[in-house]
């Protein structure tokens, strides 16, 4: 089992989108747990990409190719992750990456696992301004809003988004969860978010707790 997961990670690192898709299929055919394929294959590969990007070993075009490979793998894995465990809830959740930020791999993972947990997701995509979040809350009346940011320069827009939601009078109608590599629980507290989640799996737990506290 280790081999195919390592191959997924190394094909992802090399940006081999077809290779990653095929290997993910093989791993599923061998009955490897989809969560294991995600964490020990795809995310492990992306972690190495992150380290080498930081160290100047990889450059933006190569990282973009790895992102394509990640998405190719996630497309195959998605139905197996979203089969999920609850299946009956239709609570709505709006999710998006904040203004100025184009990173969407982590946000898409959170989205997939929330879908798997039974939430109906409205995905606003990336580079989403505060007004778009406010308009979408007004339109969809979700129980939960998820904000993602991957840059220290864009996490500040989480604060302005929450301020805009408060100014629009909608703050009490929705619970707000934030996440992304530079974000912390401390920061969530500072900007008035309801919770922070460190990864996609804990985002599901946090979402459940928040939605339950809103309902009770
Ligand atoms: Co970017 N980038 N990038 N990048 N990129 C980082 C984030 C960086 C840390 C790399 C580095 O220097 N080591 C660095 C940020 C430094 C900083 O601000 N402190 C960086 C930089 C600098 C940049 C550019 C400025 C580079 C440039 O142009 N000079 C530029 C900015 C573009 C922009 O957004 N305006 C840029 C561009 C890009 C690409 C387009 C090439 C590509 C993005 C492709 C895409 O997303 N479609 C890219 C990538 C791929 C990365 C790295 C390598 C990988 C990010 C990723 O997808 N990780 C990243 C380095 C790294 O993170 N190690 C890096 C895998 C993913 C599964 O993890 O996104 O952390 P992550 O999501 C996790 C958790 O954070 C959490 O759950 C997820 C799953 O477990 N989570 C949430 C995320 N959102 C959540 C929301 C929640 C809850 C949990 O609730 C709502």
Coordinates of C-alpha atoms and ligand atoms in Angstrom, one line a residue:
X1 CA 0.0 0.0 0.0
X2 CA 2.9 2.4 0.9
X3 CA 4.2 2.2 -2.7
X4 CA 1.2 3.4 -4.5
X5 CA 0.8 6.3 -2.0
X6 CA 4.4 7.3 -2.4
X7 CA 4.0 7.1 -6.2
X8 CA 1.0 9.4 -6.0
X9 CA 3.0 11.8 -3.9
X10 CA 5.9 11.7 -6.4
X11 CA 3.8 12.0 -9.5
X12 CA 2.0 15.0 -7.9
X13 CA 5.4 16.6 -7.2
X14 CA 6.3 16.0 -10.9
X15 CA 3.0 17.6 -12.0
X16 CA 1.9 14.4 -13.8
X17 CA -1.8 15.0 -13.7
X18 CA -2.7 11.8 -15.7
X19 CA -0.3 9.8 -13.7
X20 CA -1.8 11.0 -10.4
X21 CA -5.4 10.3 -11.7
X22 CA -4.5 6.8 -12.7
X23 CA -2.7 6.0 -9.5
X24 CA -5.6 7.3 -7.4
X25 CA -7.8 5.0 -9.4
X26 CA -5.4 2.1 -8.7
X27 CA -5.3 2.9 -5.0
X28 CA -9.1 2.9 -4.8
X29 CA -9.3 -0.4 -6.7
X30 CA -6.9 -1.8 -4.1
X31 CA -9.4 -0.8 -1.4
X32 CA -7.1 1.8 0.2
X33 CA -9.0 4.1 2.4
X34 CA -9.8 7.4 0.5
X35 CA -8.8 9.5 3.5
X36 CA -5.4 7.7 3.5
X37 CA -5.0 8.4 -0.3
X38 CA -5.7 12.0 0.4
X39 CA -3.4 12.4 3.4
X40 CA -0.5 10.0 2.7
X41 CA -0.6 10.5 -1.1
X42 CA -1.9 13.8 -2.4
X43 CA -1.3 16.0 0.7
X44 CA 2.1 14.4 1.4
X45 CA 3.1 15.3 -2.2
X46 CA 1.8 18.8 -1.9
X47 CA 3.7 19.3 1.4
X48 CA 7.0 18.5 -0.3
X49 CA 6.0 21.0 -3.1
X50 CA 5.4 23.6 -0.5
X51 CA 8.8 23.1 1.1
X52 CA 10.7 23.1 -2.2
X53 CA 8.7 26.2 -3.4
X54 CA 9.8 28.0 -0.2
X55 CA 13.4 26.9 -0.7
X56 CA 13.4 28.2 -4.3
X57 CA 13.8 24.7 -5.8
X58 CA 10.4 24.9 -7.5
X59 CA 9.0 28.0 -9.3
X60 CA 5.4 29.2 -9.9
X61 CA 4.8 27.4 -13.3
X62 CA 5.9 24.1 -11.8
X63 CA 3.8 24.6 -8.7
X64 CA 0.8 25.4 -11.0
X65 CA 1.4 22.1 -12.7
X66 CA 1.4 20.3 -9.3
X67 CA -1.9 22.1 -8.5
X68 CA -3.4 20.7 -11.7
X69 CA -2.2 17.2 -10.7
X70 CA -3.7 17.7 -7.2
X71 CA -7.0 18.6 -8.8
X72 CA -6.9 15.7 -11.2
X73 CA -6.4 13.3 -8.2
X74 CA -9.1 15.1 -6.2
X75 CA -11.6 14.8 -9.1
X76 CA -11.2 11.0 -8.9
X77 CA -11.3 10.9 -5.1
X78 CA -14.1 13.3 -4.6
X79 CA -17.1 10.9 -4.9
X80 CA -15.5 8.6 -2.4
X81 CA -14.9 11.4 0.1
X82 CA -18.3 12.9 -0.3
X83 CA -20.1 9.7 0.3
X84 CA -19.6 10.8 3.9
X85 CA -21.2 9.7 7.0
X86 CA -24.3 11.7 7.6
X87 CA -26.0 12.3 4.3
X88 CA -29.2 13.8 5.6
X89 CA -28.4 17.3 6.7
X90 CA -29.2 20.1 4.3
X91 CA -27.6 22.9 6.3
X92 CA -26.1 25.4 3.9
X93 CA -22.5 26.6 4.0
X94 CA -20.9 29.4 1.9
X95 CA -17.2 29.0 1.4
X96 CA -14.6 31.1 -0.4
X97 CA -11.0 32.3 -0.5
X98 CA -10.8 35.9 0.5
X99 CA -9.9 38.9 -1.7
X100 CA -6.5 39.0 -3.4
X101 CA -5.9 35.3 -2.8
X102 CA -6.0 32.7 -5.6
X103 CA -5.1 29.6 -3.5
X104 CA -8.0 27.1 -3.7
X105 CA -6.7 23.6 -3.1
X106 CA -7.2 23.7 0.7
X107 CA -10.5 25.4 0.3
X108 CA -11.7 22.8 -2.2
X109 CA -10.7 20.0 0.2
X110 CA -12.6 21.6 3.1
X111 CA -15.6 22.0 0.7
X112 CA -15.4 18.3 -0.3
X113 CA -15.3 17.0 3.2
X114 CA -18.2 19.3 4.3
X115 CA -20.2 18.0 1.3
X116 CA -19.3 14.6 2.5
X117 CA -20.7 15.5 5.9
X118 CA -24.0 16.5 4.3
X119 CA -23.8 20.2 3.9
X120 CA -25.1 22.0 0.9
X121 CA -22.2 24.1 -0.3
X122 CA -22.2 27.4 -2.1
X123 CA -18.6 27.9 -3.4
X124 CA -17.8 31.5 -4.2
X125 CA -14.3 30.5 -5.5
X126 CA -11.2 32.6 -5.0
X127 CA -10.4 36.3 -4.7
X128 CA -13.8 37.0 -3.1
X129 CA -14.5 40.5 -1.9
X130 CA -16.4 41.2 1.3
X131 CA -19.5 42.5 -0.6
X132 CA -19.8 39.2 -2.5
X133 CA -19.8 37.3 0.8
X134 CA -22.4 39.7 2.2
X135 CA -24.6 39.4 -0.9
X136 CA -24.3 35.6 -0.9
X137 CA -25.3 35.4 2.8
X138 CA -28.3 37.6 2.1
X139 CA -29.3 35.4 -0.8
X140 CA -28.6 31.9 0.6
X141 CA -29.1 32.4 4.4
X142 CA -26.5 29.8 5.3
X143 CA -25.9 28.5 8.8
X144 CA -22.1 28.6 8.2
X145 CA -19.6 30.7 6.4
X146 CA -16.1 29.4 5.7
X147 CA -13.3 31.8 4.8
X148 CA -9.9 30.6 3.6
X149 CA -6.6 32.5 3.2
X150 CA -3.1 31.3 2.4
X151 CA -1.2 34.5 2.4
X152 CA -0.2 36.7 5.3
X153 CA -1.1 39.6 3.0
X154 CA -4.7 38.4 2.4
X155 CA -5.6 37.1 5.9
X156 CA -6.4 40.8 6.8
X157 CA -9.4 40.6 4.4
X158 CA -10.9 38.0 6.7
X159 CA -11.2 40.8 9.2
X160 CA -12.7 43.2 6.7
X161 CA -15.2 40.6 5.5
X162 CA -16.4 40.0 9.1
X163 CA -16.7 43.7 9.6
X164 CA -18.8 44.1 6.4
X165 CA -21.1 41.2 7.5
X166 CA -21.5 42.9 10.9
X167 CA -22.2 46.3 9.2
X168 CA -24.9 44.6 7.0
X169 CA -26.7 43.4 10.1
X170 CA -26.2 39.7 9.1
X171 CA -23.5 38.7 11.6
X172 CA -25.9 37.1 14.1
X173 CA -27.5 34.9 11.3
X174 CA -24.3 33.0 10.5
X175 CA -21.4 31.2 12.2
X176 CA -18.0 32.0 10.7
X177 CA -15.2 29.5 10.5
X178 CA -11.8 30.5 9.2
X179 CA -8.7 28.5 8.1
X180 CA -5.6 28.4 5.9
X181 CA -1.8 28.1 6.5
X182 CA -1.1 31.5 8.1
X183 CA -4.3 31.6 10.2
X184 CA -4.4 30.7 13.9
X185 CA -7.0 30.3 16.6
X186 CA -5.7 33.4 18.2
X187 CA -6.2 35.4 15.0
X188 CA -9.8 34.0 14.7
X189 CA -10.5 35.3 18.1
X190 CA -8.9 38.7 17.3
X191 CA -11.1 39.3 14.2
X192 CA -14.3 38.0 15.7
X193 CA -14.7 34.8 13.8
X194 CA -16.6 32.0 15.7
X195 CA -13.9 29.3 15.1
X196 CA -10.7 28.3 13.5
X197 CA -10.0 24.9 11.9
X198 CA -6.5 23.8 11.1
X199 CA -7.3 21.2 8.4
X200 CA -10.1 19.8 6.3
X201 CA -11.0 17.0 8.7
X202 CA -11.2 19.2 11.8
X203 CA -13.2 21.7 9.7
X204 CA -16.0 19.1 9.6
X205 CA -15.9 18.7 13.4
X206 CA -15.8 22.5 14.0
X207 CA -18.6 23.0 11.5
X208 CA -20.8 20.4 13.3
X209 CA -20.2 22.1 16.7
X210 CA -20.9 25.6 15.3
X211 CA -24.1 24.6 13.6
X212 CA -25.3 22.7 16.6
X213 CA -24.6 25.7 18.8
X214 CA -26.6 27.9 16.4
X215 CA -29.5 25.5 16.4
X216 CA -29.7 25.1 20.1
Ligands
LIG1 CO1 1.4 30.0 -3.2 N1 2.2 30.5 -1.5 N2 1.7 31.8 -3.9 N3 0.8 29.3 -4.9 N4 1.5 28.3 -2.5 C1 2.1 29.5 -0.4 C2 0.9 29.7 0.4 C3 3.4 29.9 0.4 C4 3.4 29.5 1.9 C5 4.7 29.3 -0.3 C6 6.0 29.5 0.4 O1 6.5 30.6 0.2 N5 6.4 28.6 1.2 C7 3.6 31.4 0.2 C8 2.8 32.3 1.2 C9 3.8 33.0 2.1 C10 3.0 33.9 3.1 O2 2.2 34.6 2.8 N6 3.4 33.7 4.3 C11 2.9 31.6 -1.2 C12 3.2 32.6 -2.1 C13 4.2 33.7 -1.6 C14 2.5 32.8 -3.4 C15 2.7 33.9 -4.4 C16 2.7 35.3 -3.8 C17 3.9 33.6 -5.2 C18 4.3 34.6 -6.2 O3 3.6 34.9 -7.2 N7 5.5 35.1 -6.0 C19 1.4 33.7 -5.3 C20 0.2 34.5 -4.8 C21 -1.0 34.3 -5.7 C22 -2.3 34.9 -5.1 O4 -2.9 34.1 -4.4 N8 -2.6 36.1 -5.3 C23 1.2 32.2 -5.1 C24 0.7 31.4 -6.1 C25 0.5 30.0 -6.0 C26 0.1 29.2 -7.2 C27 -1.0 29.8 -8.1 C28 1.3 28.9 -8.0 C29 -0.4 27.9 -6.4 C30 -1.9 27.9 -6.1 C31 -2.7 27.0 -7.0 C32 -4.1 26.8 -6.4 O5 -4.4 26.9 -5.2 N9 -5.0 26.6 -7.4 C33 0.4 28.0 -5.1 C34 0.6 26.9 -4.2 C35 0.1 25.5 -4.7 C36 1.2 27.1 -3.0 C37 1.7 26.0 -1.9 C38 2.9 25.4 -2.5 C39 0.7 24.9 -1.6 C40 -0.7 25.4 -1.1 C41 -1.6 24.2 -1.1 O6 -2.4 24.0 -1.9 N10 -1.4 23.3 0.0 C42 1.9 26.9 -0.7 C43 3.0 26.3 0.3 C44 2.4 25.5 1.4 O7 1.3 25.6 1.8 N11 3.2 24.6 1.9 C45 2.0 28.2 -1.2 C46 -2.1 22.1 0.1 C47 -3.4 22.3 0.8 C48 -4.1 20.9 1.0 O8 -3.1 22.8 2.1 O9 -4.0 25.1 1.4 O10 -2.8 24.7 3.7 P1 -3.7 24.2 2.6 O11 -5.1 23.9 3.2 C49 -5.3 23.1 4.3 C50 -5.3 24.0 5.6 O12 -4.7 25.2 5.5 C51 -6.8 24.1 5.9 O13 -7.3 22.8 5.4 C52 -6.6 22.5 4.2 C53 -6.6 21.0 4.0 O14 -6.2 20.3 5.2 N12 -7.6 25.1 5.4 C54 -8.8 25.4 6.0 C55 -7.5 25.9 4.3 N13 -8.5 26.7 4.1 C56 -9.4 26.4 5.1 C57 -10.6 26.9 5.5 C58 -11.3 26.4 6.6 C59 -10.7 25.5 7.4 C60 -9.4 24.9 7.1 O15 -12.5 26.9 7.0 C61 -13.2 27.6 6.1

